[in-house]
Short mmCIF file of N, CA and C in Angstrom, two decimals:
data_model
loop_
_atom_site.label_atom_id
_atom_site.label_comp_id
_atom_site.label_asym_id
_atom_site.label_seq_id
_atom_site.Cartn_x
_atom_site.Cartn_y
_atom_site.Cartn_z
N UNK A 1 44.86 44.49 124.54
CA UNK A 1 43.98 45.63 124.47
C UNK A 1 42.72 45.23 123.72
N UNK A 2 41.42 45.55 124.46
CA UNK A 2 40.78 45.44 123.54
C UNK A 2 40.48 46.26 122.63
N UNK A 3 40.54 45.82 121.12
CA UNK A 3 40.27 47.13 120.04
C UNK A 3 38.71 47.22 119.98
N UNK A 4 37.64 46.57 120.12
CA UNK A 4 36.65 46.80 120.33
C UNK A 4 35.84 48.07 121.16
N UNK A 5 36.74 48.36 121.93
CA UNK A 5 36.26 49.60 122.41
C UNK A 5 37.01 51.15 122.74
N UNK A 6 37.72 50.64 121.62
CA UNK A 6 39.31 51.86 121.50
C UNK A 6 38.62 53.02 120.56
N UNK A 7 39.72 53.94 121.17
CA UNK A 7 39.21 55.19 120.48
C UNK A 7 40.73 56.07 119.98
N UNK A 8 40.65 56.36 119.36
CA UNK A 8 41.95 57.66 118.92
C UNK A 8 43.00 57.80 119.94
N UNK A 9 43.96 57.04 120.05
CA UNK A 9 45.05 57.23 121.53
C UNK A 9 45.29 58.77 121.36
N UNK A 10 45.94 59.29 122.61
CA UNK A 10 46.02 60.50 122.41
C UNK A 10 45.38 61.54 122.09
N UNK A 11 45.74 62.72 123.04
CA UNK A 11 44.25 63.71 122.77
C UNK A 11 42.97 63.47 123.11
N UNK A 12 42.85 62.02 123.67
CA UNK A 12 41.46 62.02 124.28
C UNK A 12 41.11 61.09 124.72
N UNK A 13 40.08 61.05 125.59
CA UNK A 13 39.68 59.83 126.82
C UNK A 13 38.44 59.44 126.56
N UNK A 14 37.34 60.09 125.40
CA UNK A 14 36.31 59.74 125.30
C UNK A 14 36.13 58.16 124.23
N UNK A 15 35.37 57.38 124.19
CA UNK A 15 35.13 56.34 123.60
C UNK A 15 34.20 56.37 122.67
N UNK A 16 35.31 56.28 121.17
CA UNK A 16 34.32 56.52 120.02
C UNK A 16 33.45 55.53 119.62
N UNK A 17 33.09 55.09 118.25
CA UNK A 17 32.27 54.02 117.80
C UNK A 17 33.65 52.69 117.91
N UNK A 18 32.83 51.59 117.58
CA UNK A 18 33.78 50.44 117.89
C UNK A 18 34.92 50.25 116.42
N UNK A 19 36.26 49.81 117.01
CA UNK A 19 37.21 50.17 116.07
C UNK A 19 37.37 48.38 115.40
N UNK A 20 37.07 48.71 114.10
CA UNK A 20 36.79 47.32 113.16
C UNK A 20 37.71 47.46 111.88
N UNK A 21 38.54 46.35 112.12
CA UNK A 21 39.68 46.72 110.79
C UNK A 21 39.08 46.84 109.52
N UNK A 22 37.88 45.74 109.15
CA UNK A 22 37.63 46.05 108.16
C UNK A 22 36.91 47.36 107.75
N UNK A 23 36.76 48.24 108.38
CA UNK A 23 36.24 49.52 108.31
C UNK A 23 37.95 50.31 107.91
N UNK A 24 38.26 49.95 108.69
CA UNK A 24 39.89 50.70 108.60
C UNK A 24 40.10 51.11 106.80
N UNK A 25 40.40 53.01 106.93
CA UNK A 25 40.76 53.44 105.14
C UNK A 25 42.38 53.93 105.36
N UNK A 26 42.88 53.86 106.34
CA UNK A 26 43.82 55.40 106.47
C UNK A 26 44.92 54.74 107.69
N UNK A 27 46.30 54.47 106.87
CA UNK A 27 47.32 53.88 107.65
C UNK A 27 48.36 55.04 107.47
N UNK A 28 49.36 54.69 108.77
CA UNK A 28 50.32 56.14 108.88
C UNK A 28 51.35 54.94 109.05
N UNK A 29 52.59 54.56 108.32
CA UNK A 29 53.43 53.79 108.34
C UNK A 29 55.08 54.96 108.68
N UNK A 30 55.44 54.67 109.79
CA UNK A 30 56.53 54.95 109.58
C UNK A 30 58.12 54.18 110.00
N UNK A 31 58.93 54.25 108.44
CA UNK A 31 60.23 53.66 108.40
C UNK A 31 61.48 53.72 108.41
N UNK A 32 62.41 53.09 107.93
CA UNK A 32 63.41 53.43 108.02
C UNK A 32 63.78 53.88 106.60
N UNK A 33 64.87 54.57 106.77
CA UNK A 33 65.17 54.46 104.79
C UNK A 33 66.53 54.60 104.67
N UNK A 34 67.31 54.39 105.55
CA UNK A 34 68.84 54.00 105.57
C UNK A 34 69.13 52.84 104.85
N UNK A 35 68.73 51.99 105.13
CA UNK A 35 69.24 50.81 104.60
C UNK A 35 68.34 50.19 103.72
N UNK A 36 68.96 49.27 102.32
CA UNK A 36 68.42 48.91 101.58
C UNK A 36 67.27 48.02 102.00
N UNK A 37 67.31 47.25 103.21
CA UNK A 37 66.53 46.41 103.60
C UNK A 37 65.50 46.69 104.06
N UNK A 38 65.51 48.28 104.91
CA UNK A 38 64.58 48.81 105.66
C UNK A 38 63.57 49.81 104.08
N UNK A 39 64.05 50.10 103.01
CA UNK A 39 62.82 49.93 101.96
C UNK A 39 62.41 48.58 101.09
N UNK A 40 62.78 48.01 101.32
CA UNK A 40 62.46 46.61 100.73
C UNK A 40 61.16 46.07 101.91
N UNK A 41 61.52 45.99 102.71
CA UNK A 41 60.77 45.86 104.14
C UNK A 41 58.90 46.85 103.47
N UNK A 42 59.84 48.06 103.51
CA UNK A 42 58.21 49.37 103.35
C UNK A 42 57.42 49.05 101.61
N UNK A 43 58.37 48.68 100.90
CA UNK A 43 57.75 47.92 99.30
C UNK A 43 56.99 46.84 99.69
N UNK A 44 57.47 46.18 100.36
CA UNK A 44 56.75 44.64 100.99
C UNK A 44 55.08 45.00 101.14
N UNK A 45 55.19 45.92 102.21
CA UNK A 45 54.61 46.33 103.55
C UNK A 45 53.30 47.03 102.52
N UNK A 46 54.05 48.24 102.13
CA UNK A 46 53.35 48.85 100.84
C UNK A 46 52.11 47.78 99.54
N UNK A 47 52.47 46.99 98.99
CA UNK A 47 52.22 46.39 98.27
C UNK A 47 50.81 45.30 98.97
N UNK A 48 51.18 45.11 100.11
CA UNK A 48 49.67 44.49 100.62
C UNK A 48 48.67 45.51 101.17
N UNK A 49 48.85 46.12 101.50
CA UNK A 49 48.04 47.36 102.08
C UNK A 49 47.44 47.88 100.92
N UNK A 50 48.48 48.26 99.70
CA UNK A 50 47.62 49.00 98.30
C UNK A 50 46.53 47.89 98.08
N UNK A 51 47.03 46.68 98.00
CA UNK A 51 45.87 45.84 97.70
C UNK A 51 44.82 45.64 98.28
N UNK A 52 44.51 45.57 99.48
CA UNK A 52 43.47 46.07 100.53
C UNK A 52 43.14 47.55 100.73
N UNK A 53 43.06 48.18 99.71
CA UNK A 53 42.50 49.49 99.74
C UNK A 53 42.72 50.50 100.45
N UNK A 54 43.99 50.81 101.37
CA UNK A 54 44.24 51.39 102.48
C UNK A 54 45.01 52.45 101.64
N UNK A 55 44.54 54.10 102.69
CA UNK A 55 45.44 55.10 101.80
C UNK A 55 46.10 55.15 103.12
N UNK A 56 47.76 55.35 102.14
CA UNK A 56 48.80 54.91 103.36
C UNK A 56 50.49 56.58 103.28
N UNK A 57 50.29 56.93 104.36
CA UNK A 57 50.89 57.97 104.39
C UNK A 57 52.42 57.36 105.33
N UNK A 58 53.37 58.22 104.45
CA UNK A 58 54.58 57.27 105.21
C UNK A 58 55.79 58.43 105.69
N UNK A 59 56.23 58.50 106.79
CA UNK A 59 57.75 58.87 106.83
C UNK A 59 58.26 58.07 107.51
N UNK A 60 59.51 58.36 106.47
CA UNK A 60 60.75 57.90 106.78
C UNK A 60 61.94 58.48 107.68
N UNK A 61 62.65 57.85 108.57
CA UNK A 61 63.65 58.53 109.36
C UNK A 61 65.04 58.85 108.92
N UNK A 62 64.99 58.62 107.36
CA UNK A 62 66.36 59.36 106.79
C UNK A 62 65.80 59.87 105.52
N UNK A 63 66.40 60.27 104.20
CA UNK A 63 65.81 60.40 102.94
C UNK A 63 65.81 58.97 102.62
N UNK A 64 64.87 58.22 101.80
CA UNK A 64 65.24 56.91 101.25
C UNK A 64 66.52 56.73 100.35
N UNK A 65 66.91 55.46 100.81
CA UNK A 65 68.49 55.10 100.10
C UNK A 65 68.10 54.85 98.50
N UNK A 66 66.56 54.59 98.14
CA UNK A 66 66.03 54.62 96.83
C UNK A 66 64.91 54.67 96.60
N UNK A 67 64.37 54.85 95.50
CA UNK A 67 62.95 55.19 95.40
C UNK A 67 62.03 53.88 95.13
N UNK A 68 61.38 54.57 96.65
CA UNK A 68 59.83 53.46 96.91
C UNK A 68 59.16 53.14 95.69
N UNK A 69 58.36 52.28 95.71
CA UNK A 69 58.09 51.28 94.79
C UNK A 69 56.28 52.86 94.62
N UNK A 70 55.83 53.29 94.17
CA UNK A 70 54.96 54.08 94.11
C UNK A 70 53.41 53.11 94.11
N UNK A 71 52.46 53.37 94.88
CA UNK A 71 51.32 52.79 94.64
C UNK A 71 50.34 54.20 94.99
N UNK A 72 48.78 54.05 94.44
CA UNK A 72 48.21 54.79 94.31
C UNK A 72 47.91 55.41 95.09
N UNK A 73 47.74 55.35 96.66
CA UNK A 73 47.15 55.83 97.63
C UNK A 73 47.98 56.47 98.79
N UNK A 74 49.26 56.69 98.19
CA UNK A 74 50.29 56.82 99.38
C UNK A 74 51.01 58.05 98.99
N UNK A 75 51.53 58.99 100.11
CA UNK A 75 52.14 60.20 100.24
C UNK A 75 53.72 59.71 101.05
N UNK A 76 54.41 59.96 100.51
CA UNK A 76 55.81 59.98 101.53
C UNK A 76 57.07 61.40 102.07
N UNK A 77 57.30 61.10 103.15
CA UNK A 77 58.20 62.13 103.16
C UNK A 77 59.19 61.82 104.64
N UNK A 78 60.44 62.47 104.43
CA UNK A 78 61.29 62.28 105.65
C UNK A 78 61.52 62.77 106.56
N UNK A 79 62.05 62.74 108.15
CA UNK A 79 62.15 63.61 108.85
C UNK A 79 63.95 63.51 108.85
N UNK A 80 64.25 64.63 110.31
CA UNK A 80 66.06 64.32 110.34
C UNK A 80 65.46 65.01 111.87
N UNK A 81 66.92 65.02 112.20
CA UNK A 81 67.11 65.83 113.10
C UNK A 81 66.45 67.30 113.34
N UNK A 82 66.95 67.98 112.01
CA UNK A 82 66.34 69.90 112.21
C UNK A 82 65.07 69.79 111.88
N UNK A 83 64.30 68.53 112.10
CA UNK A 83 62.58 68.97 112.03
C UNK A 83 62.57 68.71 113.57
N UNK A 84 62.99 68.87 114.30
CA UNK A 84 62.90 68.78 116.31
C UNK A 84 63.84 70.04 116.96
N UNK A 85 62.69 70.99 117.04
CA UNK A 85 63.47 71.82 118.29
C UNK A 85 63.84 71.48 119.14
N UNK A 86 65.02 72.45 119.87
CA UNK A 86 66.47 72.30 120.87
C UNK A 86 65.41 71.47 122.22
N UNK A 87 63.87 71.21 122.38
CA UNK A 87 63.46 70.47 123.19
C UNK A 87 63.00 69.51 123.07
N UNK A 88 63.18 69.11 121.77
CA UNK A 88 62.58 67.59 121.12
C UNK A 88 61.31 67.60 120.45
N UNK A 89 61.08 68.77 120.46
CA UNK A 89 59.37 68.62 119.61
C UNK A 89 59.30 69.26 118.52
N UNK A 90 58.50 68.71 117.62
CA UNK A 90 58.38 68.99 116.15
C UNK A 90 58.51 70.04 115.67
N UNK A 91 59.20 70.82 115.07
CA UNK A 91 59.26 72.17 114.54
C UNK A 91 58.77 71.92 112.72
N UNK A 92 59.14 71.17 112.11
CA UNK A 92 59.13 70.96 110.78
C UNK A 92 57.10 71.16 110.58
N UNK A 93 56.23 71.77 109.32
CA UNK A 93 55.05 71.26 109.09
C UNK A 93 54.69 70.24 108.44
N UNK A 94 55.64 69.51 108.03
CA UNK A 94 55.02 68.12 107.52
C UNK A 94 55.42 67.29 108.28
N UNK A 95 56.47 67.23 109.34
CA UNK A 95 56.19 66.30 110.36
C UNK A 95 54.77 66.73 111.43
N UNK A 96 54.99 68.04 111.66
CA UNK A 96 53.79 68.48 112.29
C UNK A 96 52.56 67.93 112.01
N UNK A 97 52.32 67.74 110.47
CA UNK A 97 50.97 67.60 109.68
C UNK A 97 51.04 66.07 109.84
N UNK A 98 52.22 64.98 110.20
CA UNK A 98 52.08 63.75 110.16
C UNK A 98 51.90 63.33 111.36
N UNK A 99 52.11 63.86 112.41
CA UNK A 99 51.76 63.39 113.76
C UNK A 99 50.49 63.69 114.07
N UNK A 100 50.15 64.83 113.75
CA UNK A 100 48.78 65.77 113.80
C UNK A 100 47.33 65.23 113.22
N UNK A 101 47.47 64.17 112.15
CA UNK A 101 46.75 63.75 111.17
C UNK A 101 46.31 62.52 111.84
N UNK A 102 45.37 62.13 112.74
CA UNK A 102 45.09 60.84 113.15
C UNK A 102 44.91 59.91 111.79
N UNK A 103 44.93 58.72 112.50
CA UNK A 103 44.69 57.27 111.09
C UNK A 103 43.66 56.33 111.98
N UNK A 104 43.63 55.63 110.91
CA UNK A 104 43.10 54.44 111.51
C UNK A 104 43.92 53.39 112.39
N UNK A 105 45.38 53.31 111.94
CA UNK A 105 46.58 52.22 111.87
C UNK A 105 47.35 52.90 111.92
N UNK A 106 48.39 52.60 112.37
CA UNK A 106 49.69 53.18 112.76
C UNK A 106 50.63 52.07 112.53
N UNK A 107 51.52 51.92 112.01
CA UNK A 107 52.01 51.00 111.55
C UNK A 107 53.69 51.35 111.86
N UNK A 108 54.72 50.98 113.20
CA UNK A 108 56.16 51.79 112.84
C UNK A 108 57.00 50.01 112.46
N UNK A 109 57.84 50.28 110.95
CA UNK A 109 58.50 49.30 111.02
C UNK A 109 60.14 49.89 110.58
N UNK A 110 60.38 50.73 111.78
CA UNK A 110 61.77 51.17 111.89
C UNK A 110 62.66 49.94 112.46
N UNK A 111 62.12 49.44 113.50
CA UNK A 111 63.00 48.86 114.10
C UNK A 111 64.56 49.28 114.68
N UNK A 112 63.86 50.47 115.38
CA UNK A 112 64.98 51.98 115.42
C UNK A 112 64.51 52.18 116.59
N UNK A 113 65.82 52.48 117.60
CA UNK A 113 66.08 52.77 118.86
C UNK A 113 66.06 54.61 119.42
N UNK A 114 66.44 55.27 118.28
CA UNK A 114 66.37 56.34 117.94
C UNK A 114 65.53 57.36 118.78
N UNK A 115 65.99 58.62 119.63
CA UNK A 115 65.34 59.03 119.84
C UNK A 115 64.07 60.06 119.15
N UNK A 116 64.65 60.10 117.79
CA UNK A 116 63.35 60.86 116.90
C UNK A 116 62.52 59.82 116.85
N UNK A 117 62.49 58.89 116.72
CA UNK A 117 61.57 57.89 115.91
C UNK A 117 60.88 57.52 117.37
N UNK A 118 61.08 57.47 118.46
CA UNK A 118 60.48 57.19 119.71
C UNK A 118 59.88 58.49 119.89
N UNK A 119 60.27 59.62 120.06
CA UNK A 119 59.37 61.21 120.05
C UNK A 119 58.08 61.07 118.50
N UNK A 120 58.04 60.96 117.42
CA UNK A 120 56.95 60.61 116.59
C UNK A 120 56.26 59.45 116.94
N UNK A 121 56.82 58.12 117.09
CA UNK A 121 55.86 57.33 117.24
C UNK A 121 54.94 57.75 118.74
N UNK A 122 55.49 57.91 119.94
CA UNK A 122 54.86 58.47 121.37
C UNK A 122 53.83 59.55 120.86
N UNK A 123 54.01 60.23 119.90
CA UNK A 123 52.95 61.42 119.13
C UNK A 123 51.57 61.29 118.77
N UNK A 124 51.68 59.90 117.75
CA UNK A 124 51.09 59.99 116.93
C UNK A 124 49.53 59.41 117.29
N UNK A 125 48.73 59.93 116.61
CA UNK A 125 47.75 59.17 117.23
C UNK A 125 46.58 58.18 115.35
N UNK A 126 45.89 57.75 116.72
CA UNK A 126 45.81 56.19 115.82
C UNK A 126 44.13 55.71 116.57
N UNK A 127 43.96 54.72 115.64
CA UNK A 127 42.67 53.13 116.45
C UNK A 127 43.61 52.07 116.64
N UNK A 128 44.59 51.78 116.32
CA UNK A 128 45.20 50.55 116.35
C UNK A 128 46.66 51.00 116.61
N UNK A 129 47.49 50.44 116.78
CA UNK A 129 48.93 50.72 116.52
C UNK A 129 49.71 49.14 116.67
N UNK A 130 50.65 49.20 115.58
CA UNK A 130 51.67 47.92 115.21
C UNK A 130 52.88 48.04 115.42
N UNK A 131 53.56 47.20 116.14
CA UNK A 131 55.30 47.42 116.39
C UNK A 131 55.57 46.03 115.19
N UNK A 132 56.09 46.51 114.09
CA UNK A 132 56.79 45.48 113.65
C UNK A 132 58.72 45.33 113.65
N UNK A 133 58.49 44.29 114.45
CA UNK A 133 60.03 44.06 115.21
C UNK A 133 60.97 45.12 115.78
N UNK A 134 59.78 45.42 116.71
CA UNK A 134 59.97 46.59 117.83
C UNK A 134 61.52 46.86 118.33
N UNK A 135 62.09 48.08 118.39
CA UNK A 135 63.43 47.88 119.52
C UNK A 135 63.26 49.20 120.17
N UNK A 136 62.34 50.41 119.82
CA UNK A 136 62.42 51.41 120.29
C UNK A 136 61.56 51.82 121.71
N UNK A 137 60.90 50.64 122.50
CA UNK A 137 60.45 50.46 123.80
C UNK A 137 58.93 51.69 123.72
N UNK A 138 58.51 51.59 122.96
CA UNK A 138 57.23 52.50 122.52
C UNK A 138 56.60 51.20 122.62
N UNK A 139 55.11 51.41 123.31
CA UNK A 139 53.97 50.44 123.37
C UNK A 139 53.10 50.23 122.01
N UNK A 140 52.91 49.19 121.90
CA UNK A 140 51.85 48.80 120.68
C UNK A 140 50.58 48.29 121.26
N UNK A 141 49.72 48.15 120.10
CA UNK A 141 48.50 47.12 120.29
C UNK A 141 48.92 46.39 120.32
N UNK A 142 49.74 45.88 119.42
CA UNK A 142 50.03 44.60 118.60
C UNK A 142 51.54 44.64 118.27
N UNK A 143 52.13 43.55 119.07
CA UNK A 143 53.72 43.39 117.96
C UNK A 143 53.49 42.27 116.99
N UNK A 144 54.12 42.38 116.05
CA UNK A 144 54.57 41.41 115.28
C UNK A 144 56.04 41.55 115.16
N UNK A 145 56.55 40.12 114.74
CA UNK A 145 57.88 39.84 114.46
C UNK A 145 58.29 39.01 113.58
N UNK A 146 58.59 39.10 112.48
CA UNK A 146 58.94 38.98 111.51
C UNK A 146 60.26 37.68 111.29
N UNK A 147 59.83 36.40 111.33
CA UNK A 147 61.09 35.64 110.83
C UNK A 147 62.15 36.28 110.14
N UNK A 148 63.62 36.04 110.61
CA UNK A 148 64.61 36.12 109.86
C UNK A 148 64.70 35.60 108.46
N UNK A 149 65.31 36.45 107.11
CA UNK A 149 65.15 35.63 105.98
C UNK A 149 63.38 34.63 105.88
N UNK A 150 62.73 35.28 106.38
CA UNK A 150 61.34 34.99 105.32
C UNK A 150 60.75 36.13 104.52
N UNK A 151 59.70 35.43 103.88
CA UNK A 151 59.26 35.99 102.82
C UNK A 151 58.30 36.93 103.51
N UNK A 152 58.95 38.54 103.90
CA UNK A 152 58.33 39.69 104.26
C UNK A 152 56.81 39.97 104.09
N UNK A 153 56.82 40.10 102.50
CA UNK A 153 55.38 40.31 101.88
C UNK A 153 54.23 39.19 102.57
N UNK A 154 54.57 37.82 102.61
CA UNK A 154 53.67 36.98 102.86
C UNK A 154 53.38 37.25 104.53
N UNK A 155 54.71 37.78 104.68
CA UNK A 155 54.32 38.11 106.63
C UNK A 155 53.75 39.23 106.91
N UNK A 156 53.28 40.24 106.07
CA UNK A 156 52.69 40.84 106.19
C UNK A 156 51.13 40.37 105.85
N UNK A 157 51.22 39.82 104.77
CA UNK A 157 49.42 39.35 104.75
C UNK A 157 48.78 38.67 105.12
N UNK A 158 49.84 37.74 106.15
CA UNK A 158 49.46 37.16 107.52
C UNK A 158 48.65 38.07 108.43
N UNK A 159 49.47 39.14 108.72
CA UNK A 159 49.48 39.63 109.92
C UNK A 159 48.16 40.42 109.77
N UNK A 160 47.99 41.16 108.59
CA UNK A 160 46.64 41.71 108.34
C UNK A 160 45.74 40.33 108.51
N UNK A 161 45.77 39.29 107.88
CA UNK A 161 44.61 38.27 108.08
C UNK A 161 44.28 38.03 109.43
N UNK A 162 45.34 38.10 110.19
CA UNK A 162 45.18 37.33 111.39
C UNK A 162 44.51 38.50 112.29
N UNK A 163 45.06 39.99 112.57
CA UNK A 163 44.53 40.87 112.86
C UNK A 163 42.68 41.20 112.69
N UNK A 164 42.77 40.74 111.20
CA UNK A 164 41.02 40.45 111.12
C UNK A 164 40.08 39.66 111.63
N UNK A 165 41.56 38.86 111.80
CA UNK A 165 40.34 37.68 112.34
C UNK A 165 39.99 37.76 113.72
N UNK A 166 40.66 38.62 114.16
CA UNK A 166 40.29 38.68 115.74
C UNK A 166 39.95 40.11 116.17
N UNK A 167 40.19 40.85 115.05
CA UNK A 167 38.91 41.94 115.27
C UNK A 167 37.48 41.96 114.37
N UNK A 168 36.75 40.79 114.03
CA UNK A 168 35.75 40.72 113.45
C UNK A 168 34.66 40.65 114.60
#
């Protein structure tokens, strides 16, 4: 895709100004929070993004199994099941308000097959969007995939570097 001439997926067909990461303020990350690994993963994830200045809004697809590592710019909250009416669409207002809320980045690192987490991510709208180690068959800009047993954090500030470098 080219991001050069992308505009807000969803909700619209018109072509805004040109989409430049380093302009990018406003990421919508959403994770898992079942498993210890899947917040260790969003601390990782979290921790390079605070450092690059990004205000980063997050849900999670269970309550977290523990509490996120807190950085300055970030809001969190969870969905379940009873935020989706008997037809699959959002009933809850803070999932409402999180799908509803375009970003710059979209970021899903569920790695969740799930049909909630495939109904929000198909939602949400964005300039960019990231599958990190995709299984839920939702389209990205961009996958990344993440070595087994490596050092998460550093694969993330790869992936932002490298992302820059080819949208400069």
């Amino acid at each position: 895709k080219d991001t050069s001439q992308s505009s807000i997926h969803k909700n619209t067909s018109e072509i805004s100004t040109p989409f430049r990461l380093s302009e990018a303020h406003t990421v919508n990350v959403i994770a898992g929070g079942k498993k210890e690994s899947d917040i260790q993963l969003l601390d990782d994830l979290l921790e390079v993004l605070s450092e690059r200045g990004f205000h980063v809004r997050i849900m999670c697809d269970y309550p977290p199994c523990r509490e996120i590592k807190s950085h300055d710019a970030m809001s969190i909250a969870f969905f379940s099941r009873r935020d989706f009416s008997i037809f699959g669409s959002p009933k809850s207002p803070i999932l409402k308000e999180f799908i509803d809320t375009a970003s710059d980045i979209f970021i899903d690192i569920t790695s969740s097959n799930s049909k909630m987490v495939r109904k929000v991510c198909g939602r949400m709208k964005y300039h960019l969007s990231i599958g990190v180690n995709p299984a839920n068959g939702v389209k990205y800009d961009f996958v990344y995939t993440i070595p087994y047993e490596s050092d998460t954090r550093l694969s993330f500030e790869k992936m932002i570097d490298y992302l820059s470098l080819i949208n400069s």
